[in-house]
Amino acid sequence: MLWSDLIAELTAVGSSGSSSQPITGVEYDSRRVRPGSVFVAMKGGTTDGNRYVDKAIAAGALGIITDSSRTFDHLVVYKSEIPVVEVEHGRRALAEASAAFFGHPERKIAATGITGTNGKTTTAFLTEALLNAAARKTVLIGTIEYHVAGEIRHSVHTTPESRDVFELLAEGAARGATELVTEVSSHGLDQGRNFGIPFDVAVFTNLTRDHLDYHVTMEKYFAAKRLLFDGTVYPAPRVAVLNAHDERTLDLIEAARGGGSSICTYGIGIGDFRATSHKLTPGGATIQLETPVGSAQLNSHLAGDVNVLNLLAAFTSAHARGVAFDELVDAVPHLKPVPGRFQPVDAGQPFTVIVDYAHTDDALRNLTALARQLVAANDGRIITLFGCGGDRDRTKRPKMGYAAGEGSDLVIATSDNPRSEDPRAILAEIEPALKATGTHYTIEPDRAAAIHLALNSAQPNDVVLIAGKGHEREQILADRTVPFDDAEVALAALRDLGYGKES
């Protein structure tokens, strides 16, 4: 691809110079620039890429795309040998340039985007699995990991920059992938990281309090989610799949219809795709499903009401992507739980240990409610371990304290990812709410010690919930990031307590 081919696909407000050299890449990080790269210098949330234009040029950048008129003028005057384009919106230009450079893979792959506070990851994994069961190759982009036509890769961001999405799509398309399933975060929507991806199906799971350190208010948080459906910034989806239980769904129905979308709702007892009845079992759930296209009994290995909803969202989404009803029914019994989402840790102990990503008060309530169902028959207790992340929304700390205290018989409050904050200061904001519930609790800032304490406190038939980090493999401290896997730490602690050892 040549410079003239690339800039023909940009929405530019000014340009200067040209080049006959072939473009070797499109980059937004000056550290990744190589000879022949085009560098997109754009303003971001924490830094301004225009500050690194000289570094990109020194690294061999063939040309510059900038969203700063000051940078444009500087380059035109002092570096006339460097072709430069000025654009109004840097992230939109990044998407346009990346789509062009990677050969427009978004035209070969149909996208399903999933947004919401809770349930995105599980719904994405289940949707992909249902599409795979119908012999469709997929690209998955989400919190835990990325998948490219069956190859598993490390996840860098829940919603990567558009350049990285287009690269993944291009690789997937080259391997025969026809479907993209991606989590869509509110940050990504607000910042424009989803430019250039026409979502065929868009899914809304729910909206509860989270990320107010970024969005400030719930209305702004919801407004970011709404962008996936209303057609004002991104194209409205062909089909909007919406949780019939959430109070925000009525707004989304109006917004999506205004953008020309078809609407399909799901829920327990309500919605187009609905569980008219369901029975939770130790191994999952049996669901009676009613839909506009058929009825069936589903046998799922995913436990809890929340996973009934996640399964319904995935089932509805895959059907919207054209998978036959009967194929979906046949695939459900083969679906597996998602890593870090109600993940059991078993060393032969006489009590249940669960690792879960629950990191909001709503997610904690769902988690403890499910645990209460598990212990109801044998009079066991619920022991909940949780913390709150540092440098994040402080207002949810007491809310999580109340949720854990109200749903548990014993709570161990500990560190999550404290980041730059003092763990004890975070715990001090949690403790008054815990105390107000009247539930027995202990404060232990050291997460490994807290896990050991929770497991040592457990008795036969109890359920120990280790909440907050789920699939994460690291803990972020003020001065370093250390390896930390809740499941591995719990398993080691169980062995220290004498479980799982050969006799």
XYZ file of C-alpha atoms in Angstrom:
503
model
C 0.000 0.000 0.000
C 1.201 3.495 -0.898
C 0.695 6.784 0.937
C -1.757 8.003 -1.719
C -3.874 4.858 -1.299
C -3.976 5.275 2.469
C -4.885 8.960 2.647
C -7.662 8.395 0.103
C -9.514 6.532 2.860
C -9.046 9.208 5.525
C -11.382 12.040 6.455
C -8.718 14.760 6.335
C -8.793 18.495 7.024
C -5.326 19.147 5.602
C -2.415 17.348 3.935
C 1.100 17.980 2.721
C 3.706 15.972 0.866
C 3.695 12.456 -0.519
C 5.796 9.330 -0.720
C 6.292 6.588 -3.286
C 7.667 4.152 -0.719
C 5.459 1.226 0.339
C 3.845 1.461 3.764
C 5.023 -1.295 6.118
C 2.636 -0.697 9.008
C 0.267 1.630 10.874
C 1.163 2.429 14.491
C -0.148 4.645 17.304
C 2.750 3.860 19.690
C 6.029 5.479 18.652
C 7.932 2.600 20.259
C 6.476 0.231 17.676
C 7.380 2.381 14.663
C 9.717 0.775 12.129
C 11.055 2.088 8.799
C 8.078 2.535 6.509
C 5.450 2.808 9.277
C 2.754 5.452 9.302
C 2.456 6.985 12.764
C -0.975 8.114 13.939
C -0.393 10.862 16.508
C -3.589 11.245 18.518
C -4.721 12.736 21.781
C -5.503 10.087 24.413
C -6.930 9.926 27.901
C -3.569 9.948 29.678
C -1.102 11.190 27.046
C -0.901 12.947 23.689
C 0.716 10.967 20.887
C 1.662 14.230 19.190
C 4.430 14.573 21.765
C 6.154 11.566 20.216
C 6.132 12.531 16.535
C 9.867 13.310 16.480
C 10.626 9.883 18.005
C 8.469 8.218 15.358
C 10.268 10.076 12.588
C 13.640 9.163 14.068
C 12.530 5.506 14.080
C 11.838 5.669 10.343
C 8.193 6.722 10.040
C 7.220 7.180 6.411
C 4.384 9.587 7.190
C 2.367 11.154 10.005
C -1.364 11.378 10.636
C -2.097 13.929 13.378
C -5.148 15.326 15.151
C -3.214 18.469 16.191
C -3.020 21.507 13.910
C 0.078 22.596 15.831
C 1.833 19.342 14.984
C 0.658 19.586 11.374
C 2.030 23.122 10.990
C 5.304 22.131 12.647
C 5.853 19.217 10.285
C 4.865 21.125 7.169
C 7.274 23.944 7.961
C 10.260 22.083 9.372
C 10.075 18.558 7.988
C 8.696 18.982 4.497
C 10.159 15.640 3.448
C 7.670 13.876 5.738
C 4.160 13.575 4.282
C 1.566 14.552 6.845
C -2.214 14.550 7.116
C -4.242 16.508 9.650
C -7.511 14.949 10.822
C -10.233 16.094 13.170
C -10.538 12.859 15.157
C -7.366 10.852 15.777
C -8.997 7.571 16.792
C -11.368 7.637 13.832
C -8.373 8.194 11.549
C -6.537 5.334 13.244
C -9.466 3.049 12.446
C -9.709 4.263 8.849
C -5.982 3.865 8.251
C -5.820 0.468 9.961
C -8.828 -0.905 8.093
C -7.273 0.170 4.808
C -3.787 -1.148 5.618
C -5.055 -4.562 6.766
C -7.275 -4.979 3.721
C -10.666 -4.262 5.311
C -11.097 -7.548 7.221
C -14.236 -6.089 8.853
C -15.959 -6.646 5.508
C -15.248 -10.372 5.715
C -16.141 -10.957 9.375
C -19.502 -10.310 11.066
C -19.177 -8.714 14.508
C -21.099 -9.390 17.713
C -20.368 -6.836 20.447
C -21.295 -7.399 24.091
C -21.527 -4.553 26.592
C -22.757 -4.271 30.179
C -21.353 -4.052 33.694
C -21.451 -7.769 34.491
C -21.603 -10.866 32.340
C -19.693 -9.626 29.281
C -16.922 -12.200 29.508
C -19.147 -15.207 30.163
C -21.616 -14.180 27.457
C -18.771 -13.665 24.974
C -17.236 -17.081 25.710
C -20.627 -18.795 25.436
C -21.528 -16.989 22.223
C -18.236 -17.987 20.652
C -18.687 -21.604 21.769
C -22.171 -21.730 20.220
C -20.846 -20.310 16.948
C -17.969 -22.803 17.000
C -20.460 -25.640 17.554
C -22.095 -24.538 14.289
C -18.708 -24.975 12.550
C -17.980 -21.262 12.328
C -14.445 -20.019 12.890
C -14.182 -17.063 15.233
C -12.090 -14.235 16.599
C -12.736 -13.523 20.298
C -11.550 -10.325 21.994
C -12.139 -9.955 25.718
C -10.925 -9.576 29.257
C -9.435 -13.029 29.813
C -7.841 -13.811 26.460
C -8.034 -13.378 22.703
C -8.817 -16.200 20.262
C -7.825 -16.152 16.589
C -9.433 -19.050 14.712
C -8.739 -21.359 17.669
C -5.362 -19.952 18.713
C -5.368 -18.548 22.266
C -3.454 -15.351 22.984
C -2.862 -13.153 26.022
C -5.399 -10.362 26.497
C -3.919 -6.874 26.706
C -7.127 -4.810 26.943
C -10.820 -5.678 27.117
C -11.319 -3.286 24.193
C -8.024 -2.786 22.300
C -7.274 0.141 20.025
C -8.815 -0.259 16.572
C -5.441 -0.869 14.915
C -4.914 -3.991 17.029
C -8.476 -5.180 16.396
C -8.007 -4.900 12.637
C -4.755 -6.850 12.839
C -6.499 -9.642 14.763
C -9.366 -9.616 12.276
C -6.977 -9.790 9.329
C -5.211 -12.788 10.849
C -8.543 -14.427 11.611
C -9.907 -13.826 8.120
C -6.741 -15.303 6.613
C -7.430 -18.450 8.643
C -11.056 -18.678 7.614
C -12.766 -16.860 10.487
C -16.152 -15.362 9.662
C -17.262 -14.186 13.122
C -15.966 -11.684 15.672
C -17.228 -11.888 19.249
C -15.926 -9.061 21.397
C -16.529 -7.490 24.759
C -17.191 -3.782 24.343
C -16.226 -1.688 27.357
C -17.698 1.691 28.246
C -14.179 3.161 28.148
C -13.671 1.824 24.628
C -17.000 3.182 23.425
C -16.423 6.595 24.997
C -12.882 6.915 23.641
C -13.672 5.740 20.111
C -11.718 2.494 20.156
C -14.583 0.754 18.345
C -14.508 2.965 15.259
C -14.567 1.059 12.000
C -16.260 -2.115 13.275
C -19.842 -2.429 11.988
C -21.560 -4.517 14.659
C -24.116 -6.872 13.181
C -25.362 -7.903 16.649
C -25.008 -5.821 19.821
C -25.775 -7.268 23.271
C -26.624 -5.466 26.510
C -26.289 -7.553 29.684
C -27.025 -5.043 32.484
C -25.967 -1.781 34.064
C -24.903 -1.525 37.695
C -22.574 0.849 39.530
C -18.987 0.677 38.276
C -16.260 2.777 36.632
C -17.456 6.051 38.134
C -13.810 7.003 38.633
C -13.873 7.472 34.854
C -17.492 8.332 33.969
C -18.282 10.287 37.204
C -22.049 9.680 36.999
C -24.271 6.716 36.188
C -25.920 8.735 33.412
C -22.588 9.287 31.679
C -21.715 5.629 32.199
C -24.979 4.581 30.564
C -24.548 7.145 27.786
C -21.280 5.428 26.844
C -23.002 2.020 26.699
C -25.847 3.526 24.667
C -23.425 4.490 21.896
C -23.265 0.838 20.811
C -26.980 0.944 19.948
C -28.171 4.421 19.029
C -26.313 5.055 15.761
C -25.030 8.490 16.798
C -21.297 7.673 16.818
C -21.128 4.052 15.676
C -23.493 2.444 13.143
C -26.522 0.972 14.885
C -26.479 -2.857 14.893
C -28.725 -4.948 12.668
C -30.002 -6.724 15.802
C -29.959 -5.444 19.387
C -30.107 -8.225 22.003
C -31.255 -6.745 25.316
C -31.762 -7.961 28.888
C -35.498 -7.634 29.546
C -34.923 -7.301 33.310
C -32.765 -4.159 33.242
C -34.508 -0.824 33.709
C -32.278 0.761 31.052
C -33.502 -1.610 28.351
C -36.576 0.498 27.504
C -34.263 3.389 26.678
C -32.077 1.114 24.559
C -35.076 -0.289 22.686
C -36.099 3.234 21.685
C -32.520 4.185 20.791
C -31.838 1.036 18.752
C -35.149 1.227 16.887
C -34.370 4.842 16.091
C -31.159 3.615 14.480
C -33.012 0.995 12.441
C -32.164 -2.066 14.546
C -34.357 -5.096 15.115
C -34.935 -5.830 18.807
C -34.715 -9.167 20.581
C -35.039 -9.377 24.367
C -34.185 -12.202 26.747
C -34.947 -12.974 30.372
C -36.254 -15.308 33.054
C -40.017 -15.403 32.660
C -39.997 -12.394 30.307
C -38.562 -11.493 26.922
C -38.619 -12.919 23.414
C -36.121 -15.654 24.362
C -37.149 -16.583 27.887
C -36.731 -19.270 30.492
C -40.333 -19.998 31.447
C -38.996 -22.185 34.255
C -35.635 -23.413 35.435
C -34.217 -25.641 38.110
C -30.757 -25.110 39.510
C -28.766 -28.272 40.087
C -25.350 -28.939 41.719
C -23.937 -29.261 38.201
C -25.704 -26.332 36.547
C -29.323 -25.789 35.527
C -32.224 -27.287 33.599
C -34.054 -24.590 31.641
C -37.363 -24.630 29.807
C -36.832 -22.267 26.897
C -39.572 -20.539 24.922
C -38.763 -18.442 21.848
C -40.507 -17.105 18.738
C -38.811 -19.881 16.740
C -39.262 -22.890 19.024
C -39.305 -24.416 22.504
C -36.854 -26.775 24.145
C -35.352 -27.981 27.407
C -31.754 -26.873 27.884
C -29.352 -28.748 30.133
C -26.572 -26.378 31.158
C -23.381 -26.953 33.176
C -23.295 -23.310 34.280
C -24.586 -22.661 37.790
C -26.861 -19.915 39.060
C -29.572 -17.545 37.866
C -26.996 -15.100 36.537
C -25.635 -17.792 34.224
C -29.128 -18.614 33.048
C -29.271 -14.999 31.850
C -25.781 -15.175 30.337
C -26.727 -18.348 28.486
C -29.954 -16.796 27.191
C -27.990 -13.760 25.955
C -25.511 -15.993 24.133
C -28.229 -18.250 22.714
C -30.183 -15.249 21.423
C -27.050 -13.660 19.947
C -25.938 -16.805 18.132
C -29.444 -17.252 16.749
C -29.361 -13.630 15.558
C -26.179 -14.566 13.721
C -28.110 -17.249 11.854
C -27.341 -20.410 13.834
C -30.328 -22.755 13.694
C -32.411 -23.201 16.846
C -31.920 -26.986 16.968
C -28.152 -26.634 16.556
C -28.047 -24.278 19.517
C -30.137 -26.594 21.706
C -27.811 -29.497 20.907
C -24.720 -27.411 21.710
C -25.774 -26.120 25.157
C -24.944 -29.326 27.142
C -21.372 -29.112 25.838
C -20.718 -25.543 27.007
C -18.020 -25.208 29.666
C -17.702 -22.723 32.542
C -15.503 -19.703 31.889
C -12.123 -19.371 33.692
C -12.402 -17.215 36.809
C -16.187 -17.168 36.662
C -17.565 -19.378 39.457
C -14.446 -21.527 39.083
C -14.184 -24.375 41.633
C -10.891 -25.192 43.388
C -10.855 -28.788 44.545
C -8.191 -30.522 46.618
C -10.576 -33.052 48.121
C -11.636 -30.740 50.968
C -15.097 -31.237 52.575
C -16.209 -27.727 51.642
C -16.593 -25.833 48.373
C -14.077 -23.223 47.212
C -15.042 -20.871 44.381
C -12.925 -18.240 42.602
C -14.963 -15.537 40.878
C -14.340 -12.191 39.204
C -17.185 -10.450 41.104
C -15.865 -6.922 41.627
C -19.048 -4.850 41.973
C -21.710 -4.869 44.671
C -24.266 -6.298 42.229
C -21.914 -9.102 41.209
C -21.176 -9.879 44.872
C -24.907 -10.115 45.602
C -25.388 -12.505 42.706
C -22.422 -14.567 43.842
C -23.484 -14.865 47.477
C -27.095 -15.589 46.437
C -25.894 -18.495 44.328
C -23.734 -19.747 47.197
C -26.741 -19.523 49.534
C -28.645 -21.837 47.198
C -25.768 -24.327 47.360
C -25.619 -24.431 51.180
C -29.376 -24.306 51.802
C -29.818 -28.086 51.854
C -26.993 -28.868 54.279
C -26.924 -25.870 56.612
C -23.478 -24.749 55.512
C -22.053 -21.240 55.850
C -20.879 -18.721 53.266
C -17.395 -17.303 53.787
C -16.650 -14.424 51.407
C -13.218 -12.953 50.736
C -13.083 -9.739 48.705
C -11.333 -6.405 48.290
C -11.649 -3.226 46.231
C -9.162 -1.975 43.670
C -7.070 1.099 44.356
C -7.175 4.197 42.122
C -10.722 3.284 41.109
C -14.254 4.355 42.052
C -14.172 4.813 45.839
C -17.948 5.096 46.145
C -18.462 1.402 45.507
C -16.294 0.353 48.481
C -19.011 0.664 51.154
C -21.562 -0.775 48.718
C -19.424 -3.878 48.273
C -18.973 -4.069 52.037
C -22.746 -4.091 52.522
C -23.245 -6.656 49.750
C -20.638 -9.028 51.173
C -21.857 -8.624 54.762
C -25.527 -9.073 53.936
C -24.928 -12.185 51.849
C -22.340 -13.965 53.983
C -21.877 -15.571 57.380
C -18.218 -14.559 57.598
C -16.324 -11.979 55.552
C -12.575 -11.633 55.089
C -11.830 -8.149 53.711
C -8.460 -7.943 51.985
C -6.526 -6.317 49.164
C -7.519 -6.576 45.518
C -5.166 -4.571 43.281
C -4.293 -1.654 45.612
C -2.173 0.089 42.975
C -0.861 3.385 44.395
C -3.205 3.421 47.403
C -2.465 2.159 50.905
C -4.382 -1.149 51.238
C -5.346 -0.284 54.817
C -6.884 3.004 53.663
C -9.033 1.102 51.158
C -10.095 -1.363 53.834
C -10.937 1.517 56.180
C -13.535 2.666 53.645
C -15.026 -0.836 53.451
C -15.110 -1.654 57.173
C -17.928 0.658 58.392
C -20.366 -0.923 55.939
C -19.285 -4.408 56.950
C -19.712 -3.513 60.617
C -23.196 -2.124 59.937
C -24.413 -5.479 58.584
C -23.634 -7.224 61.874
C -21.842 -10.042 60.074
C -18.659 -11.466 61.558
C -15.663 -10.176 59.629
C -11.884 -10.005 59.681
C -9.541 -7.481 58.059
C -6.365 -8.930 56.534
C -4.519 -6.736 53.976
C -2.261 -9.559 52.744
C -4.363 -11.387 50.136
C -2.458 -14.673 50.359
C -2.751 -14.668 54.150
C -6.445 -13.779 53.831
C -7.074 -16.727 51.504
C -5.347 -19.052 53.952
C -7.423 -17.601 56.798
C -10.698 -18.057 54.878
C -9.920 -21.672 54.036
C -8.744 -22.437 57.565
C -12.066 -21.058 58.859
C -14.146 -23.325 56.628
C -16.049 -26.293 57.980
C -17.684 -29.227 56.153
C -20.494 -28.087 53.787
C -19.393 -24.434 53.814
C -18.816 -22.440 50.615
C -15.748 -20.189 50.456
C -15.992 -17.415 47.855
C -12.718 -15.815 46.739
C -13.986 -12.783 44.864
C -12.651 -9.911 42.829
C -9.745 -11.085 40.691
C -11.086 -14.206 38.993
C -8.934 -15.015 35.970
C -6.244 -12.441 36.780
C -2.705 -13.743 37.178
C -1.092 -10.679 38.774
C -1.572 -8.317 41.675
C -0.804 -4.637 41.114
C 0.910 -2.979 44.077
C 2.215 0.555 44.507
C 5.795 -0.236 43.552
C 5.533 -3.436 41.541
C 3.303 -6.029 39.916
C 3.645 -9.533 41.297
C 2.401 -12.932 40.079
C -0.834 -13.805 41.876
C -3.441 -16.358 40.833
C -6.319 -16.773 43.309
C -6.969 -20.374 42.237
C -3.306 -21.369 42.554
C -2.906 -19.597 45.898
C -6.071 -21.298 47.187
C -4.912 -24.706 46.010
C -1.538 -24.231 47.708
C -3.275 -23.119 50.914
C -5.532 -26.179 50.837
C -2.483 -28.403 50.524
C -0.861 -26.576 53.449
C -3.979 -27.447 55.419
C -3.508 -31.112 54.579
C -5.880 -31.574 51.661
C -4.942 -33.082 48.317
C -1.866 -34.877 49.613
C -1.200 -38.506 48.842
C -1.666 -40.770 51.843
